Amino acid sequence: MRYLQATSPQEGERLLDILIRLFVNGPFRPSRRNGLSLHLRRDKPMFPSKLWNVHKSTLKGEDRTNNQVEGWNNRFASIVGHDHPDIWVLILKMRMELSVDETKLGQLSLGVSQVKRKRKFALQGRLQSLCIQYRDGHISVSDFLKADKALFTCSGMPRKCAVPGCKSNYKNSAYTNVFYFPKDEEAKRKWIRAIHRDDFVPSTESVVCIKHFDERFIQREDKVRRDDGTWLCVPKSKPKLTTDAIPTIFENQPSYMTTPAPSKRKTPAERLAEQSLRFEDEFRSYLDDDRIKSFDSVRLLS
């Protein structure tokens, strides 16, 4: 705070004073000493440093936030898909969450370690390194704050689309949903050929935005079957792709680059159902033609 007081412009003094009174020293209060002399003293701040200062936790490599709890809350909200679900949707989603937890517990009992988010732990490690350098006097407060700003600014940037010429999630553009390249090697090669970048080697962070996928490849809602046989459609918080999705739309490239989405092959059950309906229609048509509707038709046959 002393560094900010020394370097902040005059226009920011009022805001800085509010921050100091709320988070550092608290406001001044008049008080009397021995009932005689009047002097000013500072009250405790509304939010003392022990509530928000995570410098020691960062040095020890401990969690700086309650993101694990918030992460589960957001994950379950994403599974439910919308606010105020009915009781049957909530029960179904709770069962899904319970089955996931049971699977994870079973994996842990077998010694299978959970996959850790590399990006999160890399950020935590760089932040810890910065705090150690500042503690040991290797960098100044100014350098620490500049490095901190660069660290969190870069980590929070949305992913840019890998399709040539596409400007999704670039500066001054609205946020666009993106999808990571598939892990399956054959599917990944199809994506690379589809976006016309033969020499491109996608990293784990490479993405293609939603603008390049046909609508039939995009899943925007979950379907839940009610007891009466009807379907309840629950919108997803984020759209997802089907397993056979391939980018086929390239409006920012020559028209011949855009290809129609491959036709979806019907499942054997769907083909069998269509065949049954076709046979039933033909049989009904045969019965209608063979039916004797009047005596005139009998005389014509004779």
XYZ file of C-alpha atoms in Angstrom:
302
model
C 0.000 0.000 0.000
C 2.884 2.355 0.715
C 4.148 1.743 -2.826
C 0.696 2.479 -4.265
C 0.412 5.639 -2.172
C 3.758 6.854 -3.494
C 3.064 6.079 -7.160
C -0.692 6.575 -7.638
C -1.865 9.759 -9.443
C -3.837 12.395 -7.646
C -7.079 11.222 -9.257
C -6.704 7.850 -7.548
C -6.066 9.079 -4.011
C -9.736 8.892 -2.988
C -10.072 5.305 -4.214
C -6.812 4.326 -2.519
C -7.982 5.861 0.753
C -11.163 3.768 0.592
C -9.139 0.600 -0.015
C -6.843 1.362 2.922
C -9.766 1.976 5.278
C -11.544 -1.231 4.177
C -8.619 -3.638 3.946
C -5.574 -2.320 5.832
C -5.910 0.176 8.687
C -9.553 1.086 9.096
C -11.041 4.574 9.500
C -9.974 7.160 12.100
C -12.159 7.454 15.215
C -11.979 10.137 17.918
C -11.305 8.833 21.426
C -10.393 10.277 24.813
C -7.363 9.234 26.824
C -7.952 9.081 30.575
C -11.203 10.886 29.935
C -9.381 14.152 29.175
C -7.358 14.530 25.991
C -9.009 13.908 22.645
C -7.035 12.102 19.984
C -7.643 10.098 16.802
C -7.081 6.383 16.491
C -7.716 3.873 13.731
C -10.388 1.227 14.078
C -9.895 -2.272 12.752
C -10.588 -2.549 9.014
C -13.832 -4.119 7.873
C -11.846 -6.860 6.106
C -8.600 -7.543 8.028
C -5.619 -8.945 6.137
C -5.991 -12.432 7.633
C -9.195 -12.797 5.592
C -7.700 -11.951 2.193
C -3.895 -12.066 2.355
C -2.680 -15.356 0.810
C 1.040 -14.523 0.599
C 2.039 -17.171 3.167
C -0.251 -19.765 1.599
C 1.333 -19.132 -1.787
C 4.843 -19.524 -0.369
C 3.827 -22.870 1.151
C 2.184 -24.051 -2.070
C -1.239 -24.248 -0.434
C -4.581 -23.415 -2.027
C -5.125 -19.682 -2.249
C -8.889 -19.846 -2.761
C -11.888 -22.084 -2.208
C -11.934 -22.840 -5.931
C -12.283 -26.566 -5.279
C -15.651 -26.011 -3.613
C -16.675 -23.417 -6.199
C -15.511 -25.751 -8.951
C -17.795 -28.523 -7.763
C -20.679 -26.066 -7.443
C -20.158 -24.803 -11.000
C -19.710 -28.353 -12.286
C -22.984 -29.524 -10.778
C -24.751 -26.414 -12.070
C -23.386 -27.259 -15.525
C -24.658 -30.838 -15.220
C -28.144 -29.625 -14.260
C -28.042 -27.144 -17.142
C -30.477 -24.452 -15.971
C -31.934 -22.718 -12.918
C -34.946 -24.057 -11.015
C -35.036 -27.629 -12.417
C -37.961 -29.852 -11.540
C -37.444 -32.594 -8.954
C -37.063 -35.411 -11.509
C -34.271 -33.660 -13.388
C -32.512 -32.886 -10.104
C -32.743 -36.523 -8.946
C -31.362 -37.745 -12.279
C -28.435 -35.319 -12.178
C -27.658 -36.195 -8.538
C -27.527 -39.863 -9.508
C -25.135 -39.010 -12.333
C -22.899 -37.061 -9.932
C -22.992 -39.903 -7.399
C -21.923 -42.439 -10.030
C -18.990 -40.201 -11.020
C -17.869 -39.918 -7.384
C -18.135 -43.680 -6.891
C -16.007 -44.211 -9.999
C -13.338 -41.816 -8.718
C -13.275 -43.525 -5.304
C -12.890 -46.888 -7.010
C -10.006 -45.569 -9.106
C -8.278 -44.176 -6.013
C -8.658 -47.514 -4.202
C -6.918 -49.179 -7.170
C -4.081 -46.662 -7.095
C -5.122 -44.773 -10.229
C -4.129 -41.126 -9.790
C -6.444 -38.374 -10.963
C -5.362 -36.253 -13.922
C -4.222 -32.848 -12.715
C -4.747 -29.681 -14.663
C -1.289 -28.777 -15.932
C -2.239 -25.179 -16.635
C -3.455 -24.585 -13.078
C -0.358 -26.057 -11.455
C 1.962 -24.212 -13.840
C 0.300 -20.915 -12.870
C 0.561 -21.758 -9.168
C 4.248 -22.620 -9.561
C 5.098 -19.374 -11.361
C 3.218 -17.344 -8.755
C 5.034 -19.134 -5.928
C 8.369 -18.437 -7.634
C 7.512 -14.731 -7.826
C 6.640 -14.594 -4.116
C 9.909 -16.330 -3.184
C 11.932 -13.882 -5.291
C 10.188 -10.938 -3.626
C 10.661 -12.416 -0.128
C 14.379 -12.949 -0.744
C 14.807 -9.414 -2.088
C 15.654 -10.379 -5.671
C 12.868 -8.251 -7.181
C 11.250 -4.979 -6.124
C 7.588 -4.322 -5.380
C 7.256 -2.662 -8.794
C 8.692 -5.667 -10.636
C 6.559 -8.048 -8.570
C 3.331 -6.214 -9.422
C 4.207 -5.950 -13.129
C 5.036 -9.671 -13.327
C 1.855 -10.491 -11.415
C -0.247 -8.489 -13.862
C 1.345 -10.135 -16.898
C 0.932 -13.592 -15.359
C -2.800 -13.304 -14.696
C -3.572 -11.345 -17.869
C -2.063 -14.028 -20.092
C -3.656 -16.901 -18.184
C -7.150 -15.451 -18.525
C -7.149 -14.809 -22.279
C -9.701 -16.791 -24.328
C -8.390 -19.330 -26.826
C -8.021 -18.162 -30.418
C -9.326 -20.244 -33.304
C -6.715 -22.262 -35.231
C -8.501 -21.898 -38.594
C -6.509 -19.613 -40.974
C -8.068 -16.185 -41.272
C -10.558 -16.671 -38.431
C -10.539 -13.820 -35.898
C -12.647 -15.409 -33.168
C -11.620 -14.323 -29.644
C -9.104 -11.820 -30.971
C -8.941 -8.311 -29.547
C -12.146 -6.242 -29.880
C -14.209 -9.304 -30.882
C -17.027 -10.917 -28.928
C -16.322 -14.178 -27.108
C -16.944 -17.279 -29.210
C -17.281 -20.845 -27.945
C -14.357 -23.051 -28.938
C -13.624 -26.778 -28.948
C -10.286 -28.502 -28.361
C -8.864 -30.837 -30.967
C -9.901 -34.454 -30.312
C -7.435 -36.759 -28.566
C -8.095 -39.595 -31.009
C -5.329 -39.427 -33.626
C -7.540 -40.347 -36.596
C -10.162 -37.740 -35.641
C -7.401 -35.181 -35.092
C -6.012 -35.806 -38.608
C -9.496 -35.295 -40.054
C -9.749 -31.935 -38.294
C -6.314 -30.862 -39.578
C -7.237 -31.802 -43.160
C -10.608 -30.081 -42.809
C -9.128 -26.727 -41.722
C -6.592 -26.885 -44.600
C -3.433 -26.771 -42.484
C -1.532 -29.889 -43.531
C 1.693 -28.964 -41.717
C -0.098 -27.835 -38.557
C 0.698 -29.724 -35.350
C -2.005 -28.877 -32.766
C -0.989 -28.533 -29.135
C -3.115 -29.427 -26.138
C -4.382 -25.818 -26.139
C -5.288 -25.574 -29.855
C -8.983 -24.982 -30.570
C -11.486 -24.511 -33.392
C -14.411 -22.152 -32.819
C -18.090 -23.044 -33.101
C -18.520 -21.028 -36.326
C -16.890 -23.818 -38.354
C -19.238 -26.653 -37.353
C -22.533 -27.610 -38.919
C -25.456 -27.286 -36.523
C -26.119 -31.036 -36.515
C -22.716 -31.592 -34.885
C -23.547 -29.255 -31.968
C -25.364 -30.460 -28.865
C -27.123 -27.565 -27.150
C -29.449 -29.457 -24.806
C -29.867 -32.641 -22.783
C -32.980 -34.768 -23.159
C -34.615 -36.451 -20.166
C -37.435 -38.977 -20.644
C -40.350 -38.480 -18.252
C -42.405 -41.305 -16.776
C -45.273 -40.548 -19.150
C -43.004 -41.090 -22.160
C -42.569 -37.420 -23.091
C -39.176 -35.755 -23.342
C -37.881 -32.852 -21.264
C -35.248 -30.739 -23.051
C -32.692 -29.103 -20.737
C -30.367 -26.488 -22.317
C -26.636 -27.037 -21.731
C -24.622 -24.271 -20.110
C -22.025 -24.724 -22.884
C -22.544 -26.405 -26.257
C -20.737 -29.684 -26.922
C -19.794 -31.570 -30.079
C -20.894 -34.996 -31.188
C -18.183 -37.640 -31.456
C -18.251 -37.549 -35.285
C -18.008 -33.742 -35.542
C -15.741 -32.289 -38.255
C -15.279 -28.577 -39.104
C -16.862 -27.978 -42.524
C -17.816 -24.268 -42.617
C -15.175 -21.657 -43.535
C -16.867 -18.349 -44.319
C -13.562 -16.462 -44.114
C -12.015 -18.593 -46.869
C -12.872 -19.184 -50.559
C -16.278 -20.776 -51.066
C -14.847 -24.030 -52.410
C -13.186 -24.617 -49.018
C -16.600 -25.063 -47.361
C -17.902 -28.589 -47.833
C -21.324 -29.974 -46.928
C -21.405 -31.992 -43.736
C -21.246 -35.725 -44.405
C -24.622 -37.424 -44.192
C -25.260 -39.137 -40.919
C -25.515 -42.925 -41.205
C -28.584 -44.282 -39.483
C -28.227 -46.892 -36.787
C -29.365 -50.499 -37.469
C -32.339 -49.959 -35.154
C -33.401 -46.860 -37.108
C -33.029 -48.661 -40.451
C -35.027 -51.645 -39.145
C -37.791 -49.344 -37.889
C -37.984 -47.585 -41.271
C -38.105 -50.938 -43.056
C -40.929 -52.126 -40.796
C -42.921 -48.960 -41.472
C -42.362 -49.337 -45.210
C -43.539 -52.967 -45.157
C -46.578 -51.985 -43.097
C -47.494 -49.228 -45.576
C -47.127 -51.629 -48.505
C -49.258 -54.240 -46.767
C -52.005 -51.701 -46.048
C -51.894 -50.555 -49.661
C -52.234 -54.182 -50.808
C -55.253 -54.738 -48.506
C -56.883 -51.553 -49.797
C -56.430 -52.654 -53.402
C -57.703 -56.187 -52.673
C -60.779 -55.070 -50.778
C -64.173 -55.532 -52.508
C -65.843 -52.189 -52.165
C -69.050 -52.815 -54.169
C -70.908 -55.375 -56.306
C -69.806 -53.520 -59.416
C -66.195 -54.422 -58.655
C -67.273 -58.106 -58.317
C -68.973 -58.047 -61.715
C -65.910 -56.459 -63.260
C -63.719 -59.240 -61.827
C -66.103 -61.898 -63.195
